Amino acid sequence: MTPPARPLGRTATAGPPRLTYPEVGATRTPQALPGGYHHLRHRTLVGHGRGAFEAAGTAVTTWRMHRAAGTRLRTDALRAAPGVRVRVALGLGPLEYGVPCEVVWTAYERTRTGFAYGTLPGHAEIGEEAFVVDMAPDGSVWFTVTAFSRPGRWFTRLAGPLVPVAQRWYARRLGRTVRRAARG
């Protein structure tokens, strides 16, 4: 079930990686996120047992989580892999706002599945966000969103404290979406 390996820097679209921050991969260690950023950590219990873990992990790594939560996601990859570029968008038609990201790491392990993507030029924020499903020794299945970010554009600087509020809201929404996926 592991996707084909793609070396970091290879992308689903042409061109070299141009991540907008130096701390690439820092979300792998959520307890040691870099300073100078807003930190987000949100954890949701989504189920119990191997079946829930596999269903939740598949929803996360095949982009179903994002789509089921109401975002449009464009990528030419069926599954998250390092170097894959994605465009996540909200809104419709001329009111659509999309942001470019690139997958910087993945985990396809026995009790941990997920990925993180980082911001590319044109994104409203600067930073990285990870979406991980873990199965604890007691069989409980948890979905965690971990992120570090700071404003990257004038309008996100202007929005100030509203951006972290929106990020927490979206993390909770993703948790509910993954919980539904884990239940089948």
mmCIF file of C-alpha atoms in Angstrom:
data_model
loop_
_atom_site.group_PDB
_atom_site.id
_atom_site.type_symbol
_atom_site.label_atom_id
_atom_site.label_comp_id
_atom_site.label_asym_id
_atom_site.label_seq_id
_atom_site.Cartn_x
_atom_site.Cartn_y
_atom_site.Cartn_z
ATOM 1 C CA MET A 1 0.000 0.000 0.000
ATOM 2 C CA THR A 2 3.079 2.244 0.033
ATOM 3 C CA PRO A 3 3.143 4.658 -2.913
ATOM 4 C CA PRO A 4 6.110 4.670 -5.244
ATOM 5 C CA ALA A 5 8.999 6.601 -3.734
ATOM 6 C CA ARG A 6 9.675 10.023 -5.122
ATOM 7 C CA PRO A 7 12.857 11.798 -4.071
ATOM 8 C CA LEU A 8 12.405 15.136 -2.343
ATOM 9 C CA GLY A 9 12.536 17.850 -4.964
ATOM 10 C CA ARG A 10 10.889 15.839 -7.724
ATOM 11 C CA THR A 11 7.467 17.225 -8.366
ATOM 12 C CA ALA A 12 4.219 16.260 -9.975
ATOM 13 C CA THR A 13 4.525 19.410 -12.072
ATOM 14 C CA ALA A 14 7.562 20.812 -13.829
ATOM 15 C CA GLY A 15 10.068 23.027 -12.090
ATOM 16 C CA PRO A 16 12.316 23.000 -9.057
ATOM 17 C CA PRO A 17 10.905 23.094 -5.531
ATOM 18 C CA ARG A 18 10.599 26.626 -4.202
ATOM 19 C CA LEU A 19 9.372 26.260 -0.664
ATOM 20 C CA THR A 20 8.985 29.603 1.106
ATOM 21 C CA TYR A 21 10.511 28.664 4.475
ATOM 22 C CA PRO A 22 13.786 27.078 5.618
ATOM 23 C CA GLU A 23 12.488 24.639 8.297
ATOM 24 C CA VAL A 24 11.337 21.994 5.793
ATOM 25 C CA GLY A 25 10.121 18.828 7.525
ATOM 26 C CA ALA A 26 9.834 20.356 11.002
ATOM 27 C CA THR A 27 6.289 18.993 11.466
ATOM 28 C CA ARG A 28 7.770 15.477 11.724
ATOM 29 C CA THR A 29 8.637 16.452 15.296
ATOM 30 C CA PRO A 30 5.499 18.253 16.549
ATOM 31 C CA GLN A 31 6.895 18.869 20.023
ATOM 32 C CA ALA A 32 9.784 20.931 18.559
ATOM 33 C CA LEU A 33 8.199 23.294 16.027
ATOM 34 C CA PRO A 34 10.339 26.260 14.958
ATOM 35 C CA GLY A 35 10.066 29.639 16.671
ATOM 36 C CA GLY A 36 8.775 32.762 14.964
ATOM 37 C CA TYR A 37 5.579 31.090 13.745
ATOM 38 C CA HIS A 38 2.044 30.509 14.996
ATOM 39 C CA HIS A 39 1.779 26.842 16.049
ATOM 40 C CA LEU A 40 -1.285 24.670 15.594
ATOM 41 C CA ARG A 41 -1.764 21.253 17.147
ATOM 42 C CA HIS A 42 -5.178 19.639 16.954
ATOM 43 C CA ARG A 43 -5.884 15.986 17.776
ATOM 44 C CA THR A 44 -9.137 14.089 17.204
ATOM 45 C CA LEU A 45 -10.101 10.552 18.210
ATOM 46 C CA VAL A 46 -11.458 9.025 14.978
ATOM 47 C CA GLY A 47 -11.999 5.351 15.758
ATOM 48 C CA HIS A 48 -10.605 2.092 17.053
ATOM 49 C CA GLY A 49 -8.797 -0.809 15.416
ATOM 50 C CA ARG A 50 -6.906 -1.662 12.254
ATOM 51 C CA GLY A 51 -9.889 -1.087 9.940
ATOM 52 C CA ALA A 52 -10.450 2.446 11.234
ATOM 53 C CA PHE A 53 -6.721 3.176 10.989
ATOM 54 C CA GLU A 54 -6.498 2.001 7.384
ATOM 55 C CA ALA A 55 -9.666 3.817 6.288
ATOM 56 C CA ALA A 56 -8.582 7.060 7.944
ATOM 57 C CA GLY A 57 -5.036 6.819 6.577
ATOM 58 C CA THR A 58 -6.327 6.205 3.064
ATOM 59 C CA ALA A 59 -8.687 9.191 3.293
ATOM 60 C CA VAL A 60 -5.805 11.424 4.374
ATOM 61 C CA THR A 61 -3.177 10.294 1.859
ATOM 62 C CA THR A 62 -5.459 10.057 -1.198
ATOM 63 C CA TRP A 63 -6.766 13.629 -0.795
ATOM 64 C CA ARG A 64 -10.309 12.440 0.078
ATOM 65 C CA MET A 65 -10.078 14.200 3.435
ATOM 66 C CA HIS A 66 -9.540 17.592 1.796
ATOM 67 C CA ARG A 67 -12.234 17.071 -0.819
ATOM 68 C CA ALA A 68 -14.806 15.754 1.667
ATOM 69 C CA ALA A 69 -14.142 18.787 3.887
ATOM 70 C CA GLY A 70 -15.233 21.094 1.065
ATOM 71 C CA THR A 71 -11.974 22.109 -0.583
ATOM 72 C CA ARG A 72 -10.960 21.478 -4.151
ATOM 73 C CA LEU A 73 -7.562 19.984 -4.578
ATOM 74 C CA ARG A 74 -5.652 19.800 -7.842
ATOM 75 C CA THR A 75 -2.740 17.419 -8.248
ATOM 76 C CA ASP A 76 -1.686 14.836 -10.780
ATOM 77 C CA ALA A 77 -0.768 12.327 -8.060
ATOM 78 C CA LEU A 78 -3.234 9.784 -6.706
ATOM 79 C CA ARG A 79 -1.486 9.701 -3.339
ATOM 80 C CA ALA A 80 0.719 11.937 -1.221
ATOM 81 C CA ALA A 81 4.430 11.502 -1.912
ATOM 82 C CA PRO A 82 7.399 13.807 -1.334
ATOM 83 C CA GLY A 83 7.699 16.363 -4.111
ATOM 84 C CA VAL A 84 4.065 16.189 -5.232
ATOM 85 C CA ARG A 85 2.598 19.628 -5.749
ATOM 86 C CA VAL A 86 -1.002 20.374 -4.862
ATOM 87 C CA ARG A 87 -3.272 23.380 -5.161
ATOM 88 C CA VAL A 88 -5.913 23.637 -2.432
ATOM 89 C CA ALA A 89 -8.823 25.957 -3.215
ATOM 90 C CA LEU A 90 -11.967 27.367 -1.623
ATOM 91 C CA GLY A 91 -14.751 29.353 -3.284
ATOM 92 C CA LEU A 92 -16.312 29.159 -6.733
ATOM 93 C CA GLY A 93 -15.525 30.603 -10.145
ATOM 94 C CA PRO A 94 -14.038 34.083 -9.955
ATOM 95 C CA LEU A 95 -14.275 33.952 -6.143
ATOM 96 C CA GLU A 96 -12.106 30.838 -5.918
ATOM 97 C CA TYR A 97 -8.912 31.257 -3.955
ATOM 98 C CA GLY A 98 -6.283 28.573 -4.318
ATOM 99 C CA VAL A 99 -2.940 28.142 -2.639
ATOM 100 C CA PRO A 100 0.061 26.151 -3.891
ATOM 101 C CA CYS A 101 1.796 23.592 -1.685
ATOM 102 C CA GLU A 102 4.289 20.776 -2.048
ATOM 103 C CA VAL A 103 4.386 17.515 -0.088
ATOM 104 C CA VAL A 104 7.607 17.510 1.935
ATOM 105 C CA TRP A 105 7.343 14.197 3.784
ATOM 106 C CA THR A 106 5.117 11.152 4.078
ATOM 107 C CA ALA A 107 4.662 8.328 6.568
ATOM 108 C CA TYR A 108 3.331 4.964 5.436
ATOM 109 C CA GLU A 109 4.030 2.882 8.542
ATOM 110 C CA ARG A 110 2.325 0.108 10.493
ATOM 111 C CA THR A 111 0.806 2.498 13.065
ATOM 112 C CA ARG A 112 1.343 5.908 11.445
ATOM 113 C CA THR A 113 0.147 7.241 8.096
ATOM 114 C CA GLY A 114 0.113 10.767 6.765
ATOM 115 C CA PHE A 115 1.957 13.596 5.109
ATOM 116 C CA ALA A 116 2.953 17.224 5.378
ATOM 117 C CA TYR A 117 2.991 19.915 2.781
ATOM 118 C CA GLY A 118 4.797 23.207 2.723
ATOM 119 C CA THR A 119 3.962 26.539 1.176
ATOM 120 C CA LEU A 120 5.123 27.642 -2.255
ATOM 121 C CA PRO A 121 5.261 31.207 -3.624
ATOM 122 C CA GLY A 122 1.726 32.564 -4.012
ATOM 123 C CA HIS A 123 0.451 30.988 -0.793
ATOM 124 C CA ALA A 124 -1.104 33.408 1.699
ATOM 125 C CA GLU A 125 0.890 31.892 4.561
ATOM 126 C CA ILE A 126 4.485 30.743 5.035
ATOM 127 C CA GLY A 127 4.994 27.391 6.737
ATOM 128 C CA GLU A 128 4.095 23.730 6.854
ATOM 129 C CA GLU A 129 1.096 21.598 7.801
ATOM 130 C CA ALA A 130 0.999 17.876 8.624
ATOM 131 C CA PHE A 131 -1.986 15.510 8.591
ATOM 132 C CA VAL A 132 -1.262 12.252 10.423
ATOM 133 C CA VAL A 133 -3.267 9.222 11.524
ATOM 134 C CA ASP A 134 -1.776 7.190 14.407
ATOM 135 C CA MET A 135 -2.918 3.969 16.014
ATOM 136 C CA ALA A 136 -2.069 3.832 19.722
ATOM 137 C CA PRO A 137 -1.105 0.556 21.500
ATOM 138 C CA ASP A 138 -4.671 0.307 22.887
ATOM 139 C CA GLY A 139 -6.051 0.362 19.310
ATOM 140 C CA SER A 140 -7.425 3.889 19.464
ATOM 141 C CA VAL A 141 -6.989 5.793 16.202
ATOM 142 C CA TRP A 142 -6.094 9.477 16.297
ATOM 143 C CA PHE A 143 -5.935 12.128 13.597
ATOM 144 C CA THR A 144 -3.586 15.042 14.230
ATOM 145 C CA VAL A 145 -3.075 18.303 12.386
ATOM 146 C CA THR A 146 0.212 20.012 13.218
ATOM 147 C CA ALA A 147 1.266 23.274 11.602
ATOM 148 C CA PHE A 148 3.536 26.244 11.895
ATOM 149 C CA SER A 149 2.776 29.348 9.876
ATOM 150 C CA ARG A 150 3.033 33.088 9.660
ATOM 151 C CA PRO A 151 1.462 35.614 7.286
ATOM 152 C CA GLY A 152 2.912 35.593 3.806
ATOM 153 C CA ARG A 153 0.774 38.250 2.137
ATOM 154 C CA TRP A 154 -0.521 41.682 3.093
ATOM 155 C CA PHE A 155 -4.081 40.452 3.599
ATOM 156 C CA THR A 156 -3.086 37.669 6.003
ATOM 157 C CA ARG A 157 -1.012 40.171 7.984
ATOM 158 C CA LEU A 158 -4.051 42.475 8.020
ATOM 159 C CA ALA A 159 -6.320 39.608 9.154
ATOM 160 C CA GLY A 160 -4.047 39.162 12.177
ATOM 161 C CA PRO A 161 -5.642 36.970 14.866
ATOM 162 C CA LEU A 162 -8.446 35.771 12.563
ATOM 163 C CA VAL A 163 -6.099 33.484 10.614
ATOM 164 C CA PRO A 164 -5.268 31.165 13.563
ATOM 165 C CA VAL A 165 -8.984 31.008 14.417
ATOM 166 C CA ALA A 166 -9.763 29.933 10.842
ATOM 167 C CA GLN A 167 -6.936 27.386 10.935
ATOM 168 C CA ARG A 168 -8.274 25.813 14.154
ATOM 169 C CA TRP A 169 -11.791 25.712 12.667
ATOM 170 C CA TYR A 170 -10.470 23.959 9.556
ATOM 171 C CA ALA A 171 -8.447 21.461 11.640
ATOM 172 C CA ARG A 172 -11.600 20.542 13.606
ATOM 173 C CA ARG A 173 -13.523 20.177 10.330
ATOM 174 C CA LEU A 174 -10.828 17.852 8.975
ATOM 175 C CA GLY A 175 -10.985 15.811 12.191
ATOM 176 C CA ARG A 176 -14.732 15.294 11.760
ATOM 177 C CA THR A 177 -14.203 14.375 8.108
ATOM 178 C CA VAL A 178 -11.544 11.783 8.961
ATOM 179 C CA ARG A 179 -13.757 10.372 11.746
ATOM 180 C CA ARG A 180 -16.530 9.787 9.160
ATOM 181 C CA ALA A 181 -14.026 8.110 6.822
ATOM 182 C CA ALA A 182 -12.758 5.866 9.633
ATOM 183 C CA ARG A 183 -16.311 4.692 10.311
ATOM 184 C CA GLY A 184 -16.676 3.672 6.687
#
